[in-house]
Coordinates of C-alpha atoms and ligand atoms in Angstrom, one line a residue:
M1043 CA 8.8 9.3 29.1
S1044 CA 9.3 8.7 25.4
A1045 CA 10.3 11.4 23.0
I1046 CA 6.9 12.1 21.4
D1047 CA 4.3 11.6 24.1
S1048 CA 3.8 10.8 27.8
L1049 CA 3.3 7.1 27.3
P1050 CA 6.0 4.5 28.3
P1051 CA 8.7 3.5 25.8
L1052 CA 7.7 0.7 23.5
R1053 CA 10.1 -1.8 24.9
E1054 CA 8.4 -1.3 28.3
V1055 CA 4.9 -1.7 26.6
I1056 CA 6.0 -4.9 24.9
A1057 CA 7.4 -6.3 28.2
T1058 CA 4.4 -5.2 30.3
H1059 CA 1.9 -6.8 27.9
Q1060 CA 4.2 -9.7 27.0
L1061 CA 3.9 -9.0 23.2
S1062 CA 6.5 -11.5 22.0
A1063 CA 6.6 -11.1 18.2
R1064 CA 4.7 -13.8 16.3
K1065 CA 6.1 -14.8 12.9
S1066 CA 2.7 -16.1 11.7
L1067 CA 1.4 -12.5 12.0
G1068 CA 4.4 -11.0 10.3
Q1069 CA 5.3 -9.1 13.5
N1070 CA 8.4 -7.0 13.1
F1071 CA 7.9 -4.0 15.4
L1072 CA 9.2 -0.5 15.1
L1073 CA 10.2 0.6 18.6
D1074 CA 11.9 4.0 17.8
L1075 CA 9.1 6.6 18.3
N1076 CA 11.2 9.3 16.5
L1077 CA 11.2 6.9 13.5
T1078 CA 7.5 6.2 13.7
A1079 CA 6.8 10.0 13.9
K1080 CA 9.0 10.5 10.8
I1081 CA 6.9 7.8 9.0
A1082 CA 3.7 9.6 10.1
R1083 CA 5.0 12.9 8.7
Q1084 CA 5.3 11.2 5.3
A1085 CA 1.5 10.7 5.3
G1086 CA 1.0 14.5 4.9
D1087 CA -1.1 17.0 6.9
L1088 CA -3.2 14.7 9.2
S1089 CA -4.9 17.5 11.2
D1090 CA -8.1 17.5 9.1
C1091 CA -8.1 13.7 8.3
D1092 CA -9.2 10.5 9.7
V1093 CA -6.3 8.0 9.4
L1094 CA -7.0 4.3 8.9
E1095 CA -4.1 2.3 10.3
I1096 CA -3.9 -1.4 9.6
G1097 CA -1.8 -3.6 12.0
P1098 CA -0.9 -1.2 14.9
G1099 CA 0.7 -4.0 17.0
P1100 CA 2.0 -2.3 20.2
G1101 CA 1.2 1.0 18.7
G1102 CA 4.5 2.7 17.6
L1103 CA 3.2 4.0 14.3
T1104 CA -0.2 4.8 16.0
R1105 CA 1.5 7.0 18.5
G1106 CA 3.5 8.7 15.7
L1107 CA 0.3 9.4 13.8
L1108 CA -1.5 10.8 16.9
A1109 CA 1.6 12.9 18.0
E1110 CA 1.7 14.3 14.5
G1111 CA -1.8 15.6 15.0
A1112 CA -4.1 13.2 13.2
R1113 CA -7.7 14.2 13.8
R1114 CA -8.6 10.6 14.5
V1115 CA -7.0 7.2 14.0
L1116 CA -9.0 4.0 13.5
A1117 CA -6.8 0.9 13.6
V1118 CA -7.6 -2.7 12.7
E1119 CA -5.5 -5.3 14.5
K1120 CA -5.8 -9.0 14.2
D1121 CA -3.8 -9.9 17.3
S1122 CA -6.0 -9.5 20.4
R1123 CA -2.9 -9.6 22.7
C1124 CA -2.2 -6.0 21.5
L1125 CA -5.6 -4.6 22.7
P1126 CA -4.6 -3.6 26.3
A1127 CA -1.5 -1.8 25.0
L1128 CA -3.7 0.0 22.4
Q1129 CA -6.3 0.9 25.0
E1130 CA -3.6 2.8 26.9
I1131 CA -3.0 5.0 23.8
A1132 CA -6.8 5.5 23.5
D1133 CA -6.9 6.7 27.1
A1134 CA -4.0 9.1 26.4
Y1135 CA -5.7 10.6 23.3
P1136 CA -9.4 10.7 24.4
G1137 CA -11.9 10.6 21.5
R1138 CA -9.1 10.4 18.9
F1139 CA -8.2 6.7 18.7
E1140 CA -10.3 3.6 18.2
V1141 CA -9.3 -0.1 17.5
I1142 CA -11.2 -2.8 15.7
N1143 CA -10.0 -6.3 16.6
G1144 CA -10.1 -8.2 13.3
D1145 CA -8.6 -9.3 10.0
A1146 CA -8.1 -6.3 7.7
L1147 CA -8.7 -8.6 4.7
E1148 CA -12.2 -9.5 6.1
I1149 CA -13.7 -6.4 7.6
D1150 CA -14.8 -3.1 6.1
P1151 CA -13.8 -0.2 8.4
L1152 CA -15.3 2.4 6.1
E1153 CA -18.5 3.0 8.1
H1154 CA -16.3 4.1 11.0
L1155 CA -14.4 6.8 9.0
T1156 CA -15.2 10.4 8.0
P1157 CA -13.5 11.8 4.9
P1158 CA -11.0 13.0 4.1
I1159 CA -9.3 9.7 4.9
R1160 CA -5.6 8.7 4.7
I1161 CA -4.2 5.2 5.2
A1162 CA -1.0 4.4 7.0
A1163 CA 0.4 0.9 7.8
N1164 CA 3.4 -1.2 8.6
L1165 CA 2.0 -4.6 7.6
P1166 CA 3.2 -8.1 6.7
Y1167 CA 4.3 -8.1 3.1
N1168 CA 1.6 -10.4 1.6
V1169 CA -1.3 -8.6 3.4
G1170 CA 0.1 -5.2 2.4
T1171 CA 0.3 -6.1 -1.3
E1172 CA -3.2 -7.6 -1.3
L1173 CA -4.6 -4.5 0.5
L1174 CA -2.7 -2.2 -1.9
V1175 CA -4.2 -4.0 -4.9
R1176 CA -7.7 -3.7 -3.4
W1177 CA -7.3 0.0 -2.6
L1178 CA -6.1 0.7 -6.2
T1179 CA -8.9 -1.2 -7.9
P1180 CA -12.2 0.0 -6.5
K1181 CA -15.3 0.1 -8.8
D1182 CA -15.3 3.9 -8.8
W1183 CA -12.5 6.5 -8.9
P1184 CA -11.5 8.6 -6.9
P1185 CA -11.4 6.1 -4.1
F1186 CA -12.4 6.6 -0.4
W1187 CA -8.8 7.4 0.5
Q1188 CA -6.7 10.4 -0.3
S1189 CA -3.3 8.9 0.2
L1190 CA -1.6 5.6 1.3
T1191 CA 1.7 5.5 3.3
L1192 CA 2.8 1.9 3.5
M1193 CA 5.8 -0.1 4.5
F1194 CA 6.9 -2.8 2.1
Q1195 CA 10.0 -5.0 1.5
R1196 CA 12.3 -2.9 -0.5
E1197 CA 11.9 -5.1 -3.5
V1198 CA 8.1 -4.7 -3.5
A1199 CA 8.5 -0.9 -3.0
E1200 CA 10.7 -0.9 -6.1
R1201 CA 8.0 -2.8 -8.1
I1202 CA 5.4 -0.2 -7.2
V1203 CA 7.5 2.8 -8.5
A1204 CA 9.3 1.0 -11.4
Q1205 CA 9.6 2.6 -14.8
P1206 CA 9.6 0.8 -18.2
G1207 CA 12.8 -1.0 -19.2
S1208 CA 13.6 -2.2 -15.6
K1209 CA 13.2 -5.7 -14.2
A1210 CA 10.9 -4.5 -11.5
Y1211 CA 8.4 -3.0 -14.0
G1212 CA 5.1 -4.9 -14.2
R1213 CA 1.5 -5.1 -13.1
L1214 CA 2.1 -3.5 -9.8
A1215 CA 3.8 -0.5 -11.2
L1216 CA 1.1 0.0 -13.9
L1217 CA -1.7 -0.5 -11.4
A1218 CA -0.2 2.0 -8.9
Q1219 CA 0.8 4.6 -11.5
W1220 CA -2.3 4.6 -13.5
R1221 CA -4.4 6.2 -10.8
A1222 CA -1.9 7.5 -8.2
D1223 CA 1.4 9.3 -7.8
A1224 CA 3.7 6.8 -6.1
R1225 CA 7.1 7.4 -4.6
I1226 CA 9.5 5.9 -2.1
V1227 CA 9.8 8.3 0.8
L1228 CA 12.0 6.4 3.3
S1229 CA 14.3 3.4 3.3
L1230 CA 14.8 1.3 6.4
P1231 CA 17.5 -1.3 7.2
P1232 CA 16.5 -4.6 8.9
G1233 CA 17.9 -3.3 12.2
A1234 CA 15.1 -0.7 12.4
F1235 CA 12.7 -3.5 13.4
T1236 CA 12.4 -5.8 16.4
P1237 CA 13.0 -8.6 15.6
P1238 CA 14.9 -7.6 12.4
P1239 CA 13.5 -9.1 9.1
K1240 CA 15.9 -10.7 6.6
V1241 CA 15.6 -7.9 4.0
S1242 CA 15.5 -4.1 3.9
S1243 CA 12.2 -2.2 3.8
A1244 CA 10.9 1.0 2.3
V1245 CA 7.9 3.3 2.9
V1246 CA 5.9 4.1 -0.3
H1247 CA 3.6 7.1 -0.4
L1248 CA 0.8 7.1 -2.9
D1249 CA -1.5 10.1 -3.6
A1250 CA -4.7 9.3 -5.4
L1251 CA -5.1 11.2 -8.6
P1252 CA -8.5 12.8 -9.1
E1253 CA -8.9 10.7 -12.3
P1254 CA -6.7 8.1 -14.1
R1255 CA -3.6 9.4 -15.7
F1256 CA -4.8 8.2 -19.1
P1257 CA -8.3 7.2 -20.1
A1258 CA -8.8 3.4 -20.3
D1259 CA -11.4 0.8 -19.3
A1260 CA -10.1 -0.7 -16.0
A1261 CA -11.1 -4.3 -16.8
I1262 CA -9.6 -4.3 -20.3
L1263 CA -6.4 -2.6 -19.1
S1264 CA -6.1 -5.1 -16.3
R1265 CA -6.6 -8.0 -18.7
V1266 CA -4.1 -6.7 -21.2
V1267 CA -1.4 -6.0 -18.5
A1268 CA -2.0 -9.4 -16.9
A1269 CA -1.6 -11.3 -20.2
A1270 CA 1.4 -9.2 -21.3
F1271 CA 3.4 -9.7 -18.1
N1272 CA 2.4 -13.4 -17.6
Q1273 CA 4.7 -14.0 -20.5
R1274 CA 7.0 -11.0 -20.1
R1275 CA 9.8 -12.4 -22.2
K1276 CA 7.6 -13.0 -25.3
M1277 CA 6.8 -10.4 -27.9
L1278 CA 3.4 -8.8 -27.4
R1279 CA 2.0 -10.2 -30.6
A1280 CA 2.4 -13.7 -29.0
S1281 CA 1.7 -12.9 -25.3
L1282 CA -1.5 -11.0 -26.2
K1283 CA -2.8 -13.5 -28.8
G1284 CA -5.5 -14.7 -26.4
V1285 CA -6.8 -11.1 -25.8
S1286 CA -7.8 -10.6 -29.5
P1287 CA -7.3 -12.6 -32.7
A1288 CA -6.4 -9.2 -34.5
I1289 CA -3.9 -8.2 -31.8
E1290 CA -1.2 -7.1 -34.3
D1291 CA -3.7 -4.6 -35.9
H1292 CA -4.6 -3.2 -32.4
L1293 CA -1.0 -3.0 -31.4
N1294 CA -0.1 -1.1 -34.6
A1295 CA -3.2 1.2 -34.1
A1296 CA -2.0 2.0 -30.6
G1297 CA 1.5 2.8 -31.9
I1298 CA 3.1 -0.2 -30.2
P1299 CA 5.5 -2.4 -32.4
P1300 CA 4.0 -6.0 -32.2
T1301 CA 7.5 -7.2 -31.6
E1302 CA 7.9 -5.2 -28.4
R1303 CA 8.1 -6.9 -25.0
A1304 CA 5.8 -5.9 -22.1
E1305 CA 8.7 -4.6 -20.1
Q1306 CA 9.4 -1.8 -22.7
V1307 CA 5.8 -0.6 -23.0
S1308 CA 4.8 2.6 -21.1
L1309 CA 1.6 3.1 -19.1
E1310 CA 0.4 5.6 -21.8
A1311 CA 0.9 3.0 -24.6
F1312 CA -0.9 0.2 -22.5
C1313 CA -3.9 2.6 -22.1
A1314 CA -3.9 3.4 -25.8
L1315 CA -4.0 -0.3 -26.5
A1316 CA -6.9 -0.8 -24.0
R1317 CA -8.8 2.0 -25.8
E1318 CA -8.2 0.3 -29.2
L1319 CA -9.5 -2.9 -27.9
A1320 CA -12.5 -1.3 -26.4
T1321 CA -13.6 -0.1 -29.8
A1322 CA -13.0 -3.5 -31.5
Ligands
LIG2720 N1 2.5 -1.2 13.2 C1 3.4 -1.9 14.2 C2 4.8 -1.4 14.1 O1 5.1 -0.7 13.1 O2 5.5 -1.7 15.0 C3 3.3 -3.4 13.9 C4 3.9 -3.8 12.6 S1 3.9 -5.6 12.3 C5 4.9 -5.6 10.9 C6 2.4 -6.0 11.5 C7 1.1 -5.9 12.4 O3 0.0 -6.3 11.6 C8 1.1 -6.8 13.6 O4 0.7 -6.2 14.7 C9 0.1 -8.0 13.2 O5 -0.5 -8.5 14.3 C10 -0.8 -7.2 12.3 N2 -1.6 -8.0 11.3 C11 -1.1 -9.0 10.6 N3 -2.0 -9.5 9.7 C12 -3.1 -8.7 9.9 C13 -4.3 -8.7 9.3 N4 -4.7 -9.5 8.3 N5 -5.2 -7.7 9.7 C14 -4.9 -6.8 10.7 N6 -3.7 -6.8 11.3 C15 -2.8 -7.7 10.9

């Protein structure tokens, strides 16, 4: 018996189903069910929500989400070796857990979910960042999800919550903070995972804002931020030259000194610049 449900401990599940971790799939498993329940609690009140979980693996976080009372969990897992172990969870929680075997970057699980929807995942770093960017840049806002609770390498988590003036501040921080509240809610040492990764990890929780924090056109803002941080050491009047020939005038109109560097410019100021450029 494990601490949170009547299913076998995860080490036993892994041994029974021979789930040796595969590096190519970024498999670093969480085997402590008290820890996975703690991560699940960071996702908020799940009792009236469908939860989309990406990469359940042997099901540690899945079991945490279900034990914490998620109305329903839909999981997308690329590694078909995990399916029998996940089926045992489905049997223990009838009608509350479903798995799609596929690549989260390719399939659209939306048709299987009923709002409100929260997303929770412990994913390989590259897939996690790509999905985060997708979830933060839909055509319409608010998005289909209410919150995201995601594990990242500590360094990536810091880039998501970074403030102006810090080295970590850049596109990811601006993207995340423009339309969501983002905070680091848990830090985990490499030893929390099996096998342990090389670096520390952190869980970031993002709540979708009902509307963007400051008005701006998404495409213009994205273009400005990309250009500004592609050459982050340059003054904005140089790095943004390609955005508009009259960039110095626009920067001045937005209240940003043209000699400023991207790293020093707040989200509010970038949005003001995007609005100036929209009227040009
Ligand atoms: N959630 C489990 C846990 O916390 O122990 C497993 C975490 S492990 C870091 C990442 C999981 O994501 C693995 O099970 C892996 O097979 C799966 N995965 C990797 N790439 C994926 C993708 N593109 N789509 C869906 N699942 C993926």
